XYZ file of N, CA and C in Angstrom:
591
model
N -24.770 75.111 -61.645
C -25.541 75.531 -60.491
C -24.756 76.617 -59.749
N -25.380 77.760 -59.446
C -24.650 78.825 -58.775
C -24.217 78.410 -57.377
N -23.041 78.847 -56.989
C -22.552 78.552 -55.646
C -23.221 79.471 -54.641
N -23.248 79.044 -53.373
C -23.885 79.828 -52.317
C -23.317 81.237 -52.241
N -22.000 81.370 -52.378
C -21.366 82.684 -52.263
C -21.878 83.679 -53.291
N -22.073 83.227 -54.517
C -22.588 84.118 -55.564
C -24.029 84.526 -55.287
N -24.815 83.570 -54.859
C -26.222 83.858 -54.566
C -26.318 84.814 -53.377
N -25.533 84.556 -52.338
C -25.530 85.432 -51.164
C -25.084 86.837 -51.532
N -24.069 86.948 -52.365
C -23.588 88.266 -52.798
C -24.665 88.994 -53.598
N -25.358 88.273 -54.472
C -26.416 88.886 -55.261
C -27.515 89.439 -54.352
N -27.947 88.652 -53.380
C -28.976 89.115 -52.449
C -28.490 90.331 -51.655
N -27.246 90.307 -51.233
C -26.696 91.428 -50.469
C -26.629 92.684 -51.320
N -26.172 92.550 -52.572
C -26.060 93.702 -53.468
C -27.412 94.305 -53.807
N -28.462 93.516 -53.759
C -29.804 94.053 -53.996
C -30.394 94.626 -52.711
N -30.193 93.943 -51.579
C -30.821 94.358 -50.317
C -30.290 95.688 -49.799
N -28.989 95.906 -49.879
C -28.428 97.138 -49.305
C -28.931 98.390 -50.012
N -28.814 98.494 -51.349
C -29.343 99.710 -51.981
C -30.863 99.841 -51.864
N -31.580 98.712 -51.864
C -33.033 98.786 -51.714
C -33.395 99.299 -50.325
N -32.718 98.785 -49.296
C -32.951 99.265 -47.933
C -32.643 100.745 -47.796
N -31.537 101.204 -48.395
C -31.195 102.628 -48.355
C -32.232 103.467 -49.095
N -32.701 102.958 -50.224
C -33.728 103.667 -50.993
C -35.015 103.791 -50.173
N -35.399 102.707 -49.499
C -36.598 102.739 -48.666
C -36.437 103.723 -47.515
N -35.249 103.772 -46.942
C -34.983 104.701 -45.840
C -35.182 106.139 -46.313
N -34.668 106.456 -47.490
C -34.794 107.814 -48.039
C -36.243 108.103 -48.424
N -36.893 107.172 -49.117
C -38.275 107.380 -49.563
C -39.251 107.533 -48.404
N -38.988 106.821 -47.320
C -39.918 106.834 -46.189
C -39.516 107.845 -45.124
N -38.386 108.496 -45.328
C -37.927 109.471 -44.336
C -37.745 108.824 -42.962
N -37.230 107.633 -42.962
C -37.041 106.916 -41.705
C -36.910 105.435 -41.937
N -37.548 104.657 -41.087
C -37.404 103.208 -41.103
C -37.860 102.585 -42.420
N -37.010 101.739 -43.023
C -37.425 101.026 -44.236
C -38.405 99.896 -43.934
N -38.651 99.646 -42.652
C -39.514 98.538 -42.249
C -40.980 98.926 -42.082
N -41.308 100.213 -42.133
C -42.661 100.661 -41.826
C -43.310 101.411 -42.980
N -44.642 101.280 -43.070
C -45.427 102.131 -43.967
C -46.481 102.846 -43.125
N -46.925 103.977 -43.604
C -47.895 104.773 -42.850
C -49.338 104.366 -43.104
N -49.636 103.820 -44.263
C -51.031 103.538 -44.628
C -51.424 102.075 -44.400
N -51.040 101.527 -43.251
C -51.403 100.145 -42.913
C -52.898 100.055 -42.648
N -53.451 98.845 -42.812
C -54.870 98.642 -42.537
C -55.174 98.879 -41.066
N -54.294 98.438 -40.178
C -54.452 98.715 -38.745
C -53.585 99.913 -38.392
N -54.136 100.837 -37.670
C -53.369 102.004 -37.231
C -52.785 101.681 -35.854
N -51.543 101.259 -35.839
C -50.890 100.810 -34.612
C -49.677 101.671 -34.311
N -49.333 101.821 -33.024
C -48.053 102.448 -32.697
C -46.908 101.588 -33.250
N -45.750 102.189 -33.442
C -44.623 101.494 -34.081
C -44.275 100.173 -33.396
N -44.164 100.185 -32.079
C -43.780 98.960 -31.355
C -44.836 97.867 -31.542
N -46.111 98.236 -31.468
C -47.190 97.260 -31.651
C -47.206 96.745 -33.089
N -46.949 97.627 -34.035
C -46.897 97.245 -35.444
C -45.854 96.155 -35.661
N -44.651 96.366 -35.132
C -43.580 95.371 -35.261
C -43.923 94.073 -34.526
N -44.488 94.203 -33.325
C -44.802 93.023 -32.511
C -45.852 92.150 -33.185
N -46.966 92.764 -33.592
C -48.030 91.991 -34.251
C -47.532 91.388 -35.567
N -46.781 92.160 -36.323
C -46.247 91.672 -37.583
C -45.361 90.450 -37.360
N -44.483 90.541 -36.372
C -43.557 89.439 -36.081
C -44.306 88.186 -35.623
N -45.305 88.358 -34.765
C -46.084 87.207 -34.289
C -46.852 86.537 -35.428
N -47.522 87.342 -36.234
C -48.278 86.793 -37.366
C -47.324 86.139 -38.365
N -46.211 86.815 -38.650
C -45.241 86.284 -39.607
C -44.642 84.962 -39.167
N -44.277 84.851 -37.890
C -43.696 83.595 -37.395
C -44.720 82.460 -37.452
N -45.969 82.749 -37.059
C -47.015 81.727 -37.115
C -47.263 81.295 -38.561
N -47.348 82.243 -39.475
C -47.585 81.930 -40.877
C -46.416 81.133 -41.472
N -45.186 81.565 -41.186
C -44.012 80.869 -41.707
C -43.944 79.427 -41.253
N -44.212 79.191 -39.973
C -44.193 77.817 -39.451
C -45.309 76.973 -40.064
N -46.492 77.565 -40.229
C -47.614 76.838 -40.834
C -47.297 76.424 -42.265
N -46.768 77.341 -43.064
C -46.430 77.021 -44.453
C -45.354 75.945 -44.512
N -44.328 76.075 -43.666
C -43.260 75.066 -43.651
C -43.815 73.688 -43.266
N -44.771 73.650 -42.334
C -45.354 72.374 -41.913
C -46.213 71.733 -43.002
N -46.970 72.533 -43.750
C -47.831 71.921 -44.775
C -47.045 71.492 -46.006
N -45.808 71.979 -46.137
C -44.984 71.592 -47.284
C -44.678 70.099 -47.270
N -44.388 69.545 -46.113
C -43.995 68.127 -46.031
C -45.078 67.191 -46.546
N -46.327 67.277 -46.034
C -47.345 66.362 -46.558
C -47.654 66.601 -48.037
N -47.516 67.847 -48.497
C -47.745 68.121 -49.912
C -46.733 67.363 -50.773
N -45.458 67.392 -50.372
C -44.412 66.696 -51.142
C -44.622 65.185 -51.103
N -45.134 64.680 -50.002
C -45.351 63.236 -49.882
C -46.580 62.752 -50.650
N -47.559 63.644 -50.860
C -48.837 63.189 -51.427
C -49.177 63.722 -52.813
N -48.656 64.872 -53.194
C -49.077 65.508 -54.446
C -47.987 65.417 -55.508
N -48.352 64.952 -56.691
C -47.349 64.732 -57.739
C -46.658 66.030 -58.162
N -47.403 67.133 -58.263
C -46.766 68.392 -58.666
C -45.769 68.865 -57.616
N -46.069 68.618 -56.338
C -45.152 69.018 -55.265
C -43.897 68.146 -55.278
N -44.050 66.844 -55.585
C -42.887 65.953 -55.708
C -41.999 66.398 -56.860
N -42.624 66.741 -57.989
C -41.876 67.192 -59.168
C -41.104 68.478 -58.861
N -41.767 69.398 -58.201
C -41.127 70.660 -57.834
C -39.981 70.415 -56.851
N -40.210 69.543 -55.889
C -39.180 69.183 -54.916
C -37.952 68.613 -55.630
N -38.184 67.726 -56.594
C -37.085 67.125 -57.349
C -36.330 68.153 -58.184
N -37.053 69.145 -58.708
C -36.426 70.199 -59.505
C -35.533 71.090 -58.645
N -35.997 71.414 -57.441
C -35.264 72.345 -56.567
C -34.180 71.656 -55.732
N -34.291 70.353 -55.545
C -33.379 69.640 -54.639
C -31.900 69.729 -55.005
N -31.504 69.666 -56.282
C -30.071 69.725 -56.576
C -29.377 70.981 -56.032
N -30.053 72.092 -56.006
C -29.451 73.300 -55.454
C -29.264 73.175 -53.942
N -30.278 72.707 -53.238
C -30.231 72.643 -51.776
C -29.317 71.532 -51.265
N -29.193 70.450 -52.018
C -28.437 69.285 -51.557
C -26.990 69.623 -51.213
N -26.385 70.572 -51.940
C -24.986 70.905 -51.706
C -24.747 71.973 -50.657
N -25.808 72.480 -50.034
C -25.652 73.562 -49.058
C -25.282 73.016 -47.677
N -24.398 73.724 -46.984
C -24.112 73.392 -45.587
C -25.233 73.956 -44.714
N -25.241 73.591 -43.465
C -26.240 74.124 -42.537
C -26.161 75.640 -42.422
N -24.940 76.174 -42.347
C -24.770 77.632 -42.264
C -25.211 78.304 -43.561
N -24.974 77.658 -44.688
C -25.404 78.223 -45.970
C -26.925 78.265 -46.051
N -27.600 77.250 -45.523
C -29.068 77.241 -45.495
C -29.578 78.437 -44.690
N -29.017 78.640 -43.498
C -29.438 79.758 -42.649
C -29.129 81.089 -43.333
N -27.917 81.216 -43.852
C -27.524 82.465 -44.514
C -28.389 82.784 -45.714
N -28.646 81.776 -46.529
C -29.468 81.978 -47.715
C -30.910 82.307 -47.335
N -31.438 81.639 -46.320
C -32.812 81.901 -45.874
C -32.954 83.347 -45.396
N -32.006 83.807 -44.599
C -32.076 85.172 -44.052
C -31.848 86.219 -45.137
N -30.797 86.035 -45.948
C -30.488 87.027 -46.991
C -31.595 87.120 -48.039
N -32.135 85.975 -48.465
C -33.203 86.016 -49.471
C -34.450 86.665 -48.896
N -34.740 86.401 -47.630
C -35.920 87.004 -46.997
C -35.788 88.522 -46.924
N -34.659 89.006 -46.461
C -34.462 90.459 -46.342
C -34.518 91.110 -47.721
N -33.777 90.566 -48.663
C -33.709 91.139 -50.002
C -35.075 91.163 -50.674
N -35.736 90.020 -50.710
C -37.006 89.928 -51.432
C -38.117 90.705 -50.743
N -38.107 90.754 -49.422
C -39.137 91.534 -48.724
C -38.906 93.034 -48.891
N -37.665 93.490 -48.812
C -37.380 94.900 -49.089
C -37.846 95.269 -50.497
N -37.509 94.403 -51.461
C -37.786 94.718 -52.855
C -39.278 94.610 -53.192
N -39.890 93.464 -52.908
C -41.263 93.238 -53.358
C -42.298 93.874 -52.439
N -42.237 93.603 -51.134
C -43.223 94.191 -50.231
C -42.858 95.633 -49.874
N -41.597 95.892 -49.566
C -41.201 97.233 -49.143
C -41.240 98.273 -50.245
N -40.698 97.945 -51.424
C -40.595 98.919 -52.517
C -41.759 98.813 -53.507
N -41.993 97.606 -54.039
C -42.996 97.459 -55.097
C -44.439 97.554 -54.605
N -44.739 96.992 -53.421
C -46.129 96.975 -52.971
C -46.728 98.362 -52.784
N -46.064 99.299 -52.100
C -46.659 100.637 -51.993
C -46.799 101.336 -53.353
N -45.961 100.983 -54.286
C -45.952 101.612 -55.604
C -46.952 100.955 -56.556
N -46.932 99.599 -56.631
C -47.770 98.861 -57.583
C -49.096 98.373 -57.001
N -49.098 98.071 -55.709
C -50.264 97.487 -55.065
C -49.999 96.061 -54.626
N -50.891 95.536 -53.805
C -50.723 94.212 -53.208
C -50.690 93.088 -54.255
N -51.694 93.013 -55.101
C -51.753 91.905 -56.063
C -50.720 92.006 -57.183
N -50.473 93.199 -57.762
C -49.423 93.260 -58.802
C -48.041 92.845 -58.292
N -47.678 93.256 -57.070
C -46.364 92.842 -56.555
C -46.333 91.340 -56.336
N -47.467 90.739 -55.924
C -47.518 89.290 -55.708
C -47.352 88.545 -57.032
N -47.998 89.034 -58.084
C -47.846 88.414 -59.404
C -46.413 88.524 -59.908
N -45.810 89.685 -59.731
C -44.410 89.880 -60.120
C -43.499 88.948 -59.323
N -43.753 88.830 -58.025
C -42.996 87.928 -57.157
C -43.097 86.496 -57.675
N -44.304 86.089 -58.067
C -44.487 84.750 -58.613
C -43.715 84.549 -59.905
N -43.772 85.527 -60.789
C -43.118 85.398 -62.093
C -41.600 85.292 -61.997
N -40.986 85.955 -61.026
C -39.524 85.860 -60.912
C -39.082 84.557 -60.248
N -40.024 83.763 -59.772
C -39.686 82.483 -59.146
C -39.854 81.304 -60.106
N -39.719 81.539 -61.391
C -39.834 80.448 -62.361
C -38.642 79.500 -62.257
N -38.934 78.241 -62.460
C -37.895 77.213 -62.526
C -38.138 76.406 -63.795
N -37.101 75.757 -64.334
C -37.335 74.917 -65.516
C -38.126 73.670 -65.141
N -38.792 73.098 -66.116
C -39.481 71.835 -65.876
C -40.994 71.959 -65.858
N -41.632 70.814 -65.597
C -43.086 70.712 -65.637
C -43.770 71.552 -64.564
N -43.102 71.764 -63.453
C -43.727 72.452 -62.325
C -43.562 73.968 -62.363
N -43.084 74.496 -63.487
C -42.815 75.939 -63.579
C -43.996 76.783 -63.129
N -45.165 76.549 -63.705
C -46.300 77.440 -63.430
C -46.935 77.157 -62.075
N -46.786 75.940 -61.588
C -47.248 75.651 -60.228
C -46.411 76.447 -59.233
N -45.097 76.481 -59.457
C -44.197 77.219 -58.580
C -44.478 78.715 -58.660
N -44.755 79.227 -59.871
C -45.106 80.638 -60.047
C -46.384 80.961 -59.267
N -47.395 80.096 -59.391
C -48.663 80.323 -58.692
C -48.473 80.260 -57.179
N -47.682 79.283 -56.711
C -47.422 79.153 -55.274
C -46.685 80.388 -54.755
N -45.664 80.830 -55.481
C -44.903 82.010 -55.053
C -45.788 83.258 -55.071
N -46.679 83.375 -56.059
C -47.597 84.517 -56.113
C -48.547 84.500 -54.916
N -49.042 83.320 -54.559
C -49.898 83.192 -53.378
C -49.136 83.598 -52.116
N -47.893 83.126 -51.995
C -47.077 83.505 -50.840
C -46.817 85.021 -50.829
N -46.572 85.590 -52.006
C -46.366 87.032 -52.105
C -47.585 87.811 -51.655
N -48.769 87.312 -51.998
C -50.007 87.969 -51.570
C -50.187 87.850 -50.054
N -49.880 86.692 -49.501
C -50.001 86.501 -48.042
C -49.003 87.365 -47.284
N -47.746 87.365 -47.727
C -46.727 88.186 -47.066
C -47.062 89.672 -47.208
N -47.551 90.053 -48.384
C -47.959 91.436 -48.596
C -49.131 91.823 -47.721
N -50.042 90.881 -47.463
C -51.189 91.152 -46.589
C -50.746 91.373 -45.143
N -49.763 90.590 -44.697
C -49.229 90.802 -43.340
C -48.626 92.200 -43.244
N -47.875 92.589 -44.259
C -47.259 93.919 -44.291
C -48.324 95.009 -44.303
N -49.327 94.864 -45.162
C -50.359 95.889 -45.273
C -51.212 95.953 -44.008
N -51.459 94.822 -43.385
C -52.264 94.780 -42.167
C -51.578 95.499 -41.019
N -50.307 95.163 -40.797
C -49.599 95.671 -39.617
C -48.764 96.917 -39.890
N -48.358 97.115 -41.132
C -47.489 98.245 -41.470
C -46.019 97.969 -41.254
N -45.660 96.747 -40.834
C -44.267 96.406 -40.545
C -43.789 95.261 -41.429
N -42.553 95.377 -41.915
C -41.939 94.328 -42.723
C -41.314 93.214 -41.889
N -41.251 93.389 -40.567
C -40.603 92.364 -39.743
C -41.276 91.003 -39.869
N -42.604 90.975 -39.876
C -43.328 89.707 -39.992
C -43.091 89.015 -41.321
N -43.245 89.742 -42.452
C -42.948 89.096 -43.726
C -41.507 88.599 -43.839
N -40.553 89.362 -43.301
C -39.155 88.916 -43.336
C -38.997 87.632 -42.517
N -39.578 87.610 -41.303
C -39.477 86.422 -40.450
C -40.150 85.221 -41.101
N -41.353 85.419 -41.656
C -42.077 84.314 -42.305
C -41.282 83.779 -43.483
N -40.775 84.680 -44.303
C -40.013 84.303 -45.494
C -38.755 83.522 -45.096
N -38.050 83.995 -44.076
C -36.834 83.315 -43.623
C -37.154 81.929 -43.059
N -38.234 81.819 -42.292
C -38.620 80.513 -41.740
C -39.006 79.536 -42.847
N -39.822 79.999 -43.795
C -40.243 79.132 -44.902
C -39.026 78.663 -45.696
N -38.154 79.610 -46.070
C -36.978 79.240 -46.861
C -36.031 78.347 -46.071
N -35.808 78.671 -44.804
C -34.890 77.874 -43.990
C -35.364 76.446 -43.794
N -36.624 76.290 -43.359
C -37.165 74.939 -43.151
C -37.233 74.166 -44.469
N -37.664 74.843 -45.535
C -37.829 74.118 -46.804
C -36.502 73.798 -47.477
N -35.498 74.671 -47.347
C -34.173 74.331 -47.867
C -33.590 73.137 -47.105
N -33.790 73.106 -45.786
C -33.327 71.961 -44.990
C -34.041 70.682 -45.412
N -35.344 70.784 -45.643
C -36.129 69.624 -46.079
C -35.671 69.160 -47.457
N -35.446 70.108 -48.367
C -34.946 69.759 -49.704
C -33.599 69.056 -49.614
N -32.754 69.531 -48.726
C -31.404 68.983 -48.563
C -31.461 67.538 -48.051
N -32.347 67.285 -47.100
C -32.382 65.984 -46.434
C -33.283 64.950 -47.091
N -34.355 65.393 -47.747
C -35.389 64.455 -48.205
C -35.368 64.292 -49.720
N -35.223 63.059 -50.157
C -35.296 62.731 -51.578
C -36.698 62.188 -51.837
N -37.533 63.001 -52.508
C -38.940 62.628 -52.731
C -39.082 61.338 -53.525
N -38.137 61.023 -54.389
C -38.233 59.816 -55.200
C -37.659 58.578 -54.522
N -36.916 58.732 -53.438
C -36.232 57.602 -52.810
C -37.207 56.580 -52.241
N -38.257 57.042 -51.558
C -39.203 56.103 -50.941
C -39.871 55.253 -52.009
N -40.241 55.871 -53.110
C -40.879 55.134 -54.201
C -39.900 54.112 -54.793
N -38.646 54.513 -54.992
C -37.659 53.593 -55.576
C -37.374 52.429 -54.635
N -37.381 52.665 -53.308
C -37.080 51.615 -52.345
C -38.193 50.582 -52.265
N -39.439 50.982 -52.558
C -40.536 50.012 -52.491
C -40.364 48.901 -53.507
N -39.915 49.267 -54.694
C -39.676 48.272 -55.737
C -40.931 47.557 -56.184
N -40.799 46.655 -57.115
C -41.910 45.833 -57.605
C -43.124 46.639 -58.009
N -44.295 46.048 -57.768
C -45.553 46.697 -58.135
C -45.826 47.944 -57.300
N -45.450 47.917 -56.025
C -45.702 49.075 -55.169
C -44.909 50.284 -55.635
N -43.714 50.099 -56.144
C -42.898 51.205 -56.600
C -43.430 51.867 -57.845
N -44.354 51.181 -58.551
C -44.905 51.750 -59.784
C -46.218 52.472 -59.534
N -46.750 52.420 -58.335
C -48.049 53.040 -58.012
C -47.932 54.556 -58.067
């Protein structure tokens, strides 16, 4: 299992050159695009993006908990991802959430979306989120859906701040949940006939 330091370094090594590339390609801020669905001044673009992104990130993080408690595919996925999160410190969770959000949003929404389009970048985003095990394609589909939603926030407002905030909130809350919650523990503790349901 990769250590936090290696993962953080990888995200940093991708985010910095991608951010610089976006700065050069856009002749300015790597956070903005000109052809947004809403034509907003820069400050309004960032403000609306951030508000929508924070609301979306919190909503996704909140619906994750009942999904893991009730849906077998979500429990399986939780069990697959938990070994990585279990060893993270609180600071590592925050660092990983922020670095992965910046890196992936710069790369997929900032660079690929204007070039490939909204849906192709979302599909690519889903495909790079494969994990081993039975839940592989569920995770790919979920990540593709999230990529489409984050890309829609970007395209609507023209600002990457909202997608970055949403991505960081989702990753931060869900990594913390993965670290603390063992999806199989409640079932094992019931024992007897109830534990086999």
